[in-house]
Short mmCIF file of C-alpha atoms and ligand atoms in Angstrom, two decimals:
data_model
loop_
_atom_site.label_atom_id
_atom_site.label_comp_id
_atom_site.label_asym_id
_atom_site.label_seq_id
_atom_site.Cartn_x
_atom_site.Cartn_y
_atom_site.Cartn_z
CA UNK A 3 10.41 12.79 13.01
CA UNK A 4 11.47 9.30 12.92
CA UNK A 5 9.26 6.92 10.81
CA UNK A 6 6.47 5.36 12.80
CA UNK A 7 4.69 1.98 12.29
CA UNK A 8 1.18 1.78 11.09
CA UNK A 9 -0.35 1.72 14.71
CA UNK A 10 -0.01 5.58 14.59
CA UNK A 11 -2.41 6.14 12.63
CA UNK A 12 -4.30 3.01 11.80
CA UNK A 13 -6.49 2.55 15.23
CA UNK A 14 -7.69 6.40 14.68
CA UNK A 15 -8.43 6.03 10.78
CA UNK A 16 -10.47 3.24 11.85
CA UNK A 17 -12.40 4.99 14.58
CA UNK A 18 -13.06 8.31 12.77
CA UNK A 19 -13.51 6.59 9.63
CA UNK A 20 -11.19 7.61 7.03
CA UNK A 21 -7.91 5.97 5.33
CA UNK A 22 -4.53 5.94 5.30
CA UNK A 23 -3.20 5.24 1.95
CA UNK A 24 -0.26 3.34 0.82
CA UNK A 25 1.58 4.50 -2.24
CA UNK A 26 4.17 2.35 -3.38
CA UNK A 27 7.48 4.07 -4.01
CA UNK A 28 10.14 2.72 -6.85
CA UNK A 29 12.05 5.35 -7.14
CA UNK A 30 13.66 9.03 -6.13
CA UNK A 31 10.56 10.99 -7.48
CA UNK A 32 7.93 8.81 -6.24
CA UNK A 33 9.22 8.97 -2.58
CA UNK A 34 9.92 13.11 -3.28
CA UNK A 35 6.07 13.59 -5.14
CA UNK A 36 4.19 11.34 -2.26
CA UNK A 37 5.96 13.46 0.30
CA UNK A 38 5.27 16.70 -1.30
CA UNK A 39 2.11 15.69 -1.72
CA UNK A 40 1.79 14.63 2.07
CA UNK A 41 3.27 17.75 3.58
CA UNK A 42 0.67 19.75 1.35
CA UNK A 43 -2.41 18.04 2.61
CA UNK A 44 -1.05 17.61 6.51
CA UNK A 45 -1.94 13.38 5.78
CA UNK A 46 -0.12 10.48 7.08
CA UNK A 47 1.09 8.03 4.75
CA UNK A 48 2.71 4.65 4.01
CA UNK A 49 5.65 3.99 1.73
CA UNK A 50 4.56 0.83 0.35
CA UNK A 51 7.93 -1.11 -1.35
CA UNK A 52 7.23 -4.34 -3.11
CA UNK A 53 10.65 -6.77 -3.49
CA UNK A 54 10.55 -6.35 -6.96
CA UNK A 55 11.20 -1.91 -6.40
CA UNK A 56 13.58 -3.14 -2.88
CA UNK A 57 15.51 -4.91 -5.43
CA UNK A 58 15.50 -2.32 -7.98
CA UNK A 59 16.48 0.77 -5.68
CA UNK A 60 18.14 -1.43 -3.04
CA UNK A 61 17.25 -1.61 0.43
CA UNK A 62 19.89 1.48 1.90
CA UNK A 63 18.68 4.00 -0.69
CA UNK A 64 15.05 2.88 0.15
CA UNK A 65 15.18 2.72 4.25
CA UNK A 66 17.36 6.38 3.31
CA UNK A 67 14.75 7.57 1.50
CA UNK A 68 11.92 7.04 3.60
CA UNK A 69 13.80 8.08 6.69
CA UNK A 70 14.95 11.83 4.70
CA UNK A 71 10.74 12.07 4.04
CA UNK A 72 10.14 11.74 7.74
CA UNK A 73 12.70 14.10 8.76
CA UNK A 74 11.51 16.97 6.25
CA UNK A 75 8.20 16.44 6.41
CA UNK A 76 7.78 16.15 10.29
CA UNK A 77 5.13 13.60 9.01
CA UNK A 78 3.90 10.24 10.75
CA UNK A 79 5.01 7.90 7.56
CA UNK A 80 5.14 4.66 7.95
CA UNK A 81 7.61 2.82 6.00
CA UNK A 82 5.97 -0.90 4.38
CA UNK A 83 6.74 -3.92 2.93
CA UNK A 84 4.49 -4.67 0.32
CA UNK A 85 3.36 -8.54 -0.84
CA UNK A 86 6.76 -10.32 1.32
CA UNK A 87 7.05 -13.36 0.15
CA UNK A 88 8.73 -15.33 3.17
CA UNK A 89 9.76 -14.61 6.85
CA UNK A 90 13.52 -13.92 5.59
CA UNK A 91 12.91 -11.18 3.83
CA UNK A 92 10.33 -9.43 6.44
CA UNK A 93 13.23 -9.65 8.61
CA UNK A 94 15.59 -8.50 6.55
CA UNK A 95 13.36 -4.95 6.24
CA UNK A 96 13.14 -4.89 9.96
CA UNK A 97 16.48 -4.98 10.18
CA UNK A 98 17.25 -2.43 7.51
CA UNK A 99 15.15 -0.28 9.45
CA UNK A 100 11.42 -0.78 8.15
CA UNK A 101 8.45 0.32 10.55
CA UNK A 102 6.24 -2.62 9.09
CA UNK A 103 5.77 -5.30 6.66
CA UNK A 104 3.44 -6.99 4.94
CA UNK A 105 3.63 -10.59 5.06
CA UNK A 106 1.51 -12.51 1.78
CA UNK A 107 0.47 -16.05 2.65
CA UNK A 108 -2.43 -15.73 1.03
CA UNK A 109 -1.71 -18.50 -1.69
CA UNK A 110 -0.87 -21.16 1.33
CA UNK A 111 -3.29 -23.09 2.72
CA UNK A 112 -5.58 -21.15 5.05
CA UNK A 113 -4.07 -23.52 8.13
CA UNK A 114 -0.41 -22.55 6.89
CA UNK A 115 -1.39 -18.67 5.53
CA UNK A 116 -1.92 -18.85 10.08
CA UNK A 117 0.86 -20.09 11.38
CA UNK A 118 3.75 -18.39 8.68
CA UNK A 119 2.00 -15.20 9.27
CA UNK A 120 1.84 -15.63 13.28
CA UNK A 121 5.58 -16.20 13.08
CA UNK A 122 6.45 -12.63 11.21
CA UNK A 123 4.17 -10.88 13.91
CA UNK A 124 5.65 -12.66 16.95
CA UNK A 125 9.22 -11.31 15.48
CA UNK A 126 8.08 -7.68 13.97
CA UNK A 127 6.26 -7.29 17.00
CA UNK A 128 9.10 -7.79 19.32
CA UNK A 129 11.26 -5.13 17.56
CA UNK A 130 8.20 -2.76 17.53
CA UNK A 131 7.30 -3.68 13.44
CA UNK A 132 3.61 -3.76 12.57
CA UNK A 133 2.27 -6.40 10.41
CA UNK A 134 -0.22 -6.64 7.65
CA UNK A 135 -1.54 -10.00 6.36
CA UNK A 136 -3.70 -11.14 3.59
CA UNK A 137 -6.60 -13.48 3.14
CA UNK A 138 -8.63 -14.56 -0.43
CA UNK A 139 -6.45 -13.91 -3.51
CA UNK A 140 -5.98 -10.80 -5.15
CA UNK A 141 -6.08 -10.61 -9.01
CA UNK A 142 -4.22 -8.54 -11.21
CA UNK A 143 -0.67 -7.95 -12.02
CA UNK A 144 2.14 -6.22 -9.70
CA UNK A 145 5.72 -7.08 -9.96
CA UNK A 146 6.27 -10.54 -10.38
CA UNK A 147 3.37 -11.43 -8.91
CA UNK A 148 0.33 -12.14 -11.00
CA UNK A 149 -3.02 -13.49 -10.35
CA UNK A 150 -4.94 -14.32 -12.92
CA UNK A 151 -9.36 -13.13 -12.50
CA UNK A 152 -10.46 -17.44 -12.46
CA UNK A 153 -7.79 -17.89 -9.70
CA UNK A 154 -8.78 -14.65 -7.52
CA UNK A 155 -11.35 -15.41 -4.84
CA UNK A 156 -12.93 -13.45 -2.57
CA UNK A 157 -12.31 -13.98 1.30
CA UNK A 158 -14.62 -15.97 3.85
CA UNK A 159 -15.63 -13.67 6.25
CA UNK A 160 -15.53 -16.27 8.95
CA UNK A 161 -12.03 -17.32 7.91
CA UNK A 162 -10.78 -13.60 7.64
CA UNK A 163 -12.19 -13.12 11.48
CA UNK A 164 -10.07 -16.07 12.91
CA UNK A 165 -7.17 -15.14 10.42
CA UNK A 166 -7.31 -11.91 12.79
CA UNK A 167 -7.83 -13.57 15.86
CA UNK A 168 -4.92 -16.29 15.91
CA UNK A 169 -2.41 -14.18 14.00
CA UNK A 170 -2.60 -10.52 16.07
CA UNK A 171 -1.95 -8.65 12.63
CA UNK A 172 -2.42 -4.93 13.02
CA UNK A 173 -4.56 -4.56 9.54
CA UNK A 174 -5.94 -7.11 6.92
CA UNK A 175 -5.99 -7.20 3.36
CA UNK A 176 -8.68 -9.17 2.57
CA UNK A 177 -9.84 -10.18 -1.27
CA UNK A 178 -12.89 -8.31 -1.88
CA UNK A 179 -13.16 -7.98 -5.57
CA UNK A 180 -10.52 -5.34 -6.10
CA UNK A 181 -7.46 -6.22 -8.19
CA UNK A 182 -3.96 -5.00 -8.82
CA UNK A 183 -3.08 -2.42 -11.84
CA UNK A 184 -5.74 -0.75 -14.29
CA UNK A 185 -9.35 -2.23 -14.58
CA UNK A 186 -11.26 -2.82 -18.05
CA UNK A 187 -14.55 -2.47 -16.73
CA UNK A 188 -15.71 -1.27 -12.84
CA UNK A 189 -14.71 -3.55 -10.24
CA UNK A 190 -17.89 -5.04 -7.94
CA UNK A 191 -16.65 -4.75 -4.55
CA UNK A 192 -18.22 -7.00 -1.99
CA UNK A 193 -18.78 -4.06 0.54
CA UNK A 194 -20.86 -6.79 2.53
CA UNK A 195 -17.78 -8.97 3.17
CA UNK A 196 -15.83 -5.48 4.55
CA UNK A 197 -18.44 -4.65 7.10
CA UNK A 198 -18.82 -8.64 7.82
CA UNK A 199 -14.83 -8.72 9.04
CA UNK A 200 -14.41 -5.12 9.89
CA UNK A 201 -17.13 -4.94 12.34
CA UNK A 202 -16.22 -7.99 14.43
CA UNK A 203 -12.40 -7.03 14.21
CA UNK A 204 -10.24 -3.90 16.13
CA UNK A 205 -8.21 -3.13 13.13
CA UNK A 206 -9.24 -1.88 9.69
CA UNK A 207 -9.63 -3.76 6.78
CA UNK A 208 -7.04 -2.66 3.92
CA UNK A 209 -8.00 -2.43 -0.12
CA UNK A 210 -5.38 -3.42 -2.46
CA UNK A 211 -6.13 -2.25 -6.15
CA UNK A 212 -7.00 0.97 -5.22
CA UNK A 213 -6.09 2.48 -8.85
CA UNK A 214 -9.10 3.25 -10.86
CA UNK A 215 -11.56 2.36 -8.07
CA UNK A 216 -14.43 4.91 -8.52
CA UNK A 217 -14.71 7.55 -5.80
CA UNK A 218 -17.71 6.30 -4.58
CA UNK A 219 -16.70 3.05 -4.56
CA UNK A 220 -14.03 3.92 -2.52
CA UNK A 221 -15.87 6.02 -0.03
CA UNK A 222 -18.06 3.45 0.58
CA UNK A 223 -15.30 1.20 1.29
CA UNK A 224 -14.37 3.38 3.50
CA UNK A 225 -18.18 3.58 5.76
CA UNK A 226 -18.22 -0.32 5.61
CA UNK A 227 -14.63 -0.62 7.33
CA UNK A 228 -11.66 -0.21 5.30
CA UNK A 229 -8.71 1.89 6.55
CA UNK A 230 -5.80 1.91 4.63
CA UNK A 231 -6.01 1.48 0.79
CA UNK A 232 -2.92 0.72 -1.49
CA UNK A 233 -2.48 2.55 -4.49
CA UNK A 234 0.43 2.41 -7.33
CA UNK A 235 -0.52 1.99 -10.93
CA UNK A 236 -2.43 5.03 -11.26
CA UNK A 237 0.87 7.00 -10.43
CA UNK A 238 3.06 4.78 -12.49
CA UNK A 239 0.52 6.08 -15.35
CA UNK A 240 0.58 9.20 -14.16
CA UNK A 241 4.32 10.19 -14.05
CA UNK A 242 5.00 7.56 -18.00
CA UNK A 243 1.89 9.65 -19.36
CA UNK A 244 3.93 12.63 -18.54
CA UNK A 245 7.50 11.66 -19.74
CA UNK A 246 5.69 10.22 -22.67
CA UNK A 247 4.11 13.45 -23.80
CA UNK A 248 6.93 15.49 -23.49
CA UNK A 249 9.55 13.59 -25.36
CA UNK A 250 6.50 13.62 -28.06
CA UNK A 251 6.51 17.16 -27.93
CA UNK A 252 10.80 17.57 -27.90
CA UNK A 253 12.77 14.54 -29.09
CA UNK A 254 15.99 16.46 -28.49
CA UNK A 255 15.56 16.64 -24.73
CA UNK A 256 18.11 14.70 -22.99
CA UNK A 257 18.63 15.96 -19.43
CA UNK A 258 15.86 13.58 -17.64
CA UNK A 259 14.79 16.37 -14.68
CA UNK A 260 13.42 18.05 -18.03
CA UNK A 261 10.74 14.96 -18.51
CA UNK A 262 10.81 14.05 -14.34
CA UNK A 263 10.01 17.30 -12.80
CA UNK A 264 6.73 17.22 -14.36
CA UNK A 265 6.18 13.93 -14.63
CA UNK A 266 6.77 14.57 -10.36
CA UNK A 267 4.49 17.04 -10.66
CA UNK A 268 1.47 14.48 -12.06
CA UNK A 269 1.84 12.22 -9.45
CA UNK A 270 1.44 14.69 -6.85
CA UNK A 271 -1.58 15.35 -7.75
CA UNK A 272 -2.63 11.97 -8.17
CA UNK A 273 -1.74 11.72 -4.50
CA UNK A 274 -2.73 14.75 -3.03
CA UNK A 275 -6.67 13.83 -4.85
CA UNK A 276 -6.46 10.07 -2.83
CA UNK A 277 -5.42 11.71 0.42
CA UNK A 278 -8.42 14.01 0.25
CA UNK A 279 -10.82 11.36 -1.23
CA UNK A 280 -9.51 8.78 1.76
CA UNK A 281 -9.79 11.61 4.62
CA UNK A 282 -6.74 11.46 5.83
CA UNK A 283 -5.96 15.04 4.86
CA UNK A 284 -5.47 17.12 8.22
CA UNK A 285 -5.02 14.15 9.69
CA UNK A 286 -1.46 14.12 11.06
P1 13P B 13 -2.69 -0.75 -7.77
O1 13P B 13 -1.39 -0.81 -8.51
O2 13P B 13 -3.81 -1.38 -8.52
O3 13P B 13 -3.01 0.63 -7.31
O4 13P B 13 -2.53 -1.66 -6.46
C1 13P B 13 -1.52 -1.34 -5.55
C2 13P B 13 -1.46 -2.34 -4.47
O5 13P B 13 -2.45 -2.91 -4.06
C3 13P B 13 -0.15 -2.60 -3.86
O6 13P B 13 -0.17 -3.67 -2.97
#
């Protein structure tokens, strides 16, 4: 199966109520543990590739391995541009042969976060690309890119609706008190502004942050309208845990499928947990 764009599966996740989640893939064993994972619990999924991983596996081994996970998994997988940065490089994924992007304008100008955002749709959706955008900062750490808690601020539910309405995305991260990598304390979601944008809006809401959100937390999320949530730290921790404790255990090792195949073997279960906790098991 080719990969698909997010449409496939994001108008249903939103009318039956469960997620879709994006896992962010950096390198060979992420991309062969989230599809593992995916073909064992029948889910549709999301490669989710920041610039800083593009950069670090480059973009032919990344469109290659996304489109070699379709193929043997006969799953709908959507592969995602995570946090672009500028129109350019949106287009340059397209081109490569990405099935969406993400497009971050979040830190313009609400007026200007509008228009730059309108302008990837209008192209992605011409060449058949789906489009997330983002509204309210984020906080946290991921790449490059990193927000610190004073500066994050929670989207305007009123803004987030028009955001929608003049821009056509096909989801919409919106900042609702989630934030990127590992959290000291519990995070207070604002499940009121999810229902406030979700309900007026056709498409779902998306959660970035998703590592270490509670389970509850994140089912809730789910009932008040969110549809796709993004998750990479927790497998980042998951598969470095891994390698970590077995060169503890053996400091002679030296053939790296001897620390990765297990460390693989972590972060499919990380995933496999998410896909059942989001409901998009059976769901492909
Ligand atoms: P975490 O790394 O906190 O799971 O967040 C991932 C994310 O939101 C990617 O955009």
């Amino acid at each position: 199966m080719p990969l698909v764009t997010m449409n496939d599966f994001l108008p249903r996740a939103k009318a039956n109520r469960f997620a879709v989640g994006q896992f962010n893939m950096n390198n060979l064993e992420f991309a062969q543990a989230i599809t593992e994972a995916g073909i064992a619990e029948k889910a549709p999924f999301i490669f989710g590739v920041s610039e800083g991983a593009l950069k670090y596996m480059g973009m032919e081994n990344t469109v290659a391995l996304a489109e070699a996970a379709a193929k043997k998994s006969g799953l709908p997988i959507a592969l995602h541009l995570d946090h672009g940065s500028t129109f350019e490089v949106a287009m340059a994924c397209i081109r490569a042969g990405f099935s969406s992007v993400m497009f971050d304008g979040s830190h313009h100008p609400f007026e200007e976060n509008i228009k730059l955002t309108r302008e990837v749709v209008r192209a992605a959706h011409a060449m058949g690309v789906s489009v997330e955008g983002e509204l309210g900062t984020i906080g946290g750490v991921e790449d490059d890119i990193s927000v610190a808690e004073e500066d994050a601020n929670l989207a305007k539910p009123e803004e987030a609706i028009r955001f929608y309405e003049e821009t056509g995305v096909d989801c919409v991260a919106i900042a609702v008190g989630t934030a990127h990598g590992m959290y000291k304390g519990e995070p207070k979601i604002h499940y009121d502004i999810i229902e406030a944008v979700a309900s007026k809006i056709p498409v779902p809401v998306v959660l970035h942050g998703g590592s270490g959100v509670p389970d509850d937390a994140i089912i809730k999320s789910i009932a008040a309208g969110v549809g796709k949530i993004n998750v990479n730290t927790e497998n980042q921790v998951a598969m470095t845990n891994v390698i970590r404790e077995v060169l503890n255990k053996d400091g002679k090792i030296y053939d790296p499928r001897k620390y990765l195949v297990p460390a693989r073997n972590a972060m499919i279960e990380v995933v496999r947990t998410k896909m059942r906790l989001f409901g998009s098991s059976g769901q492909a």
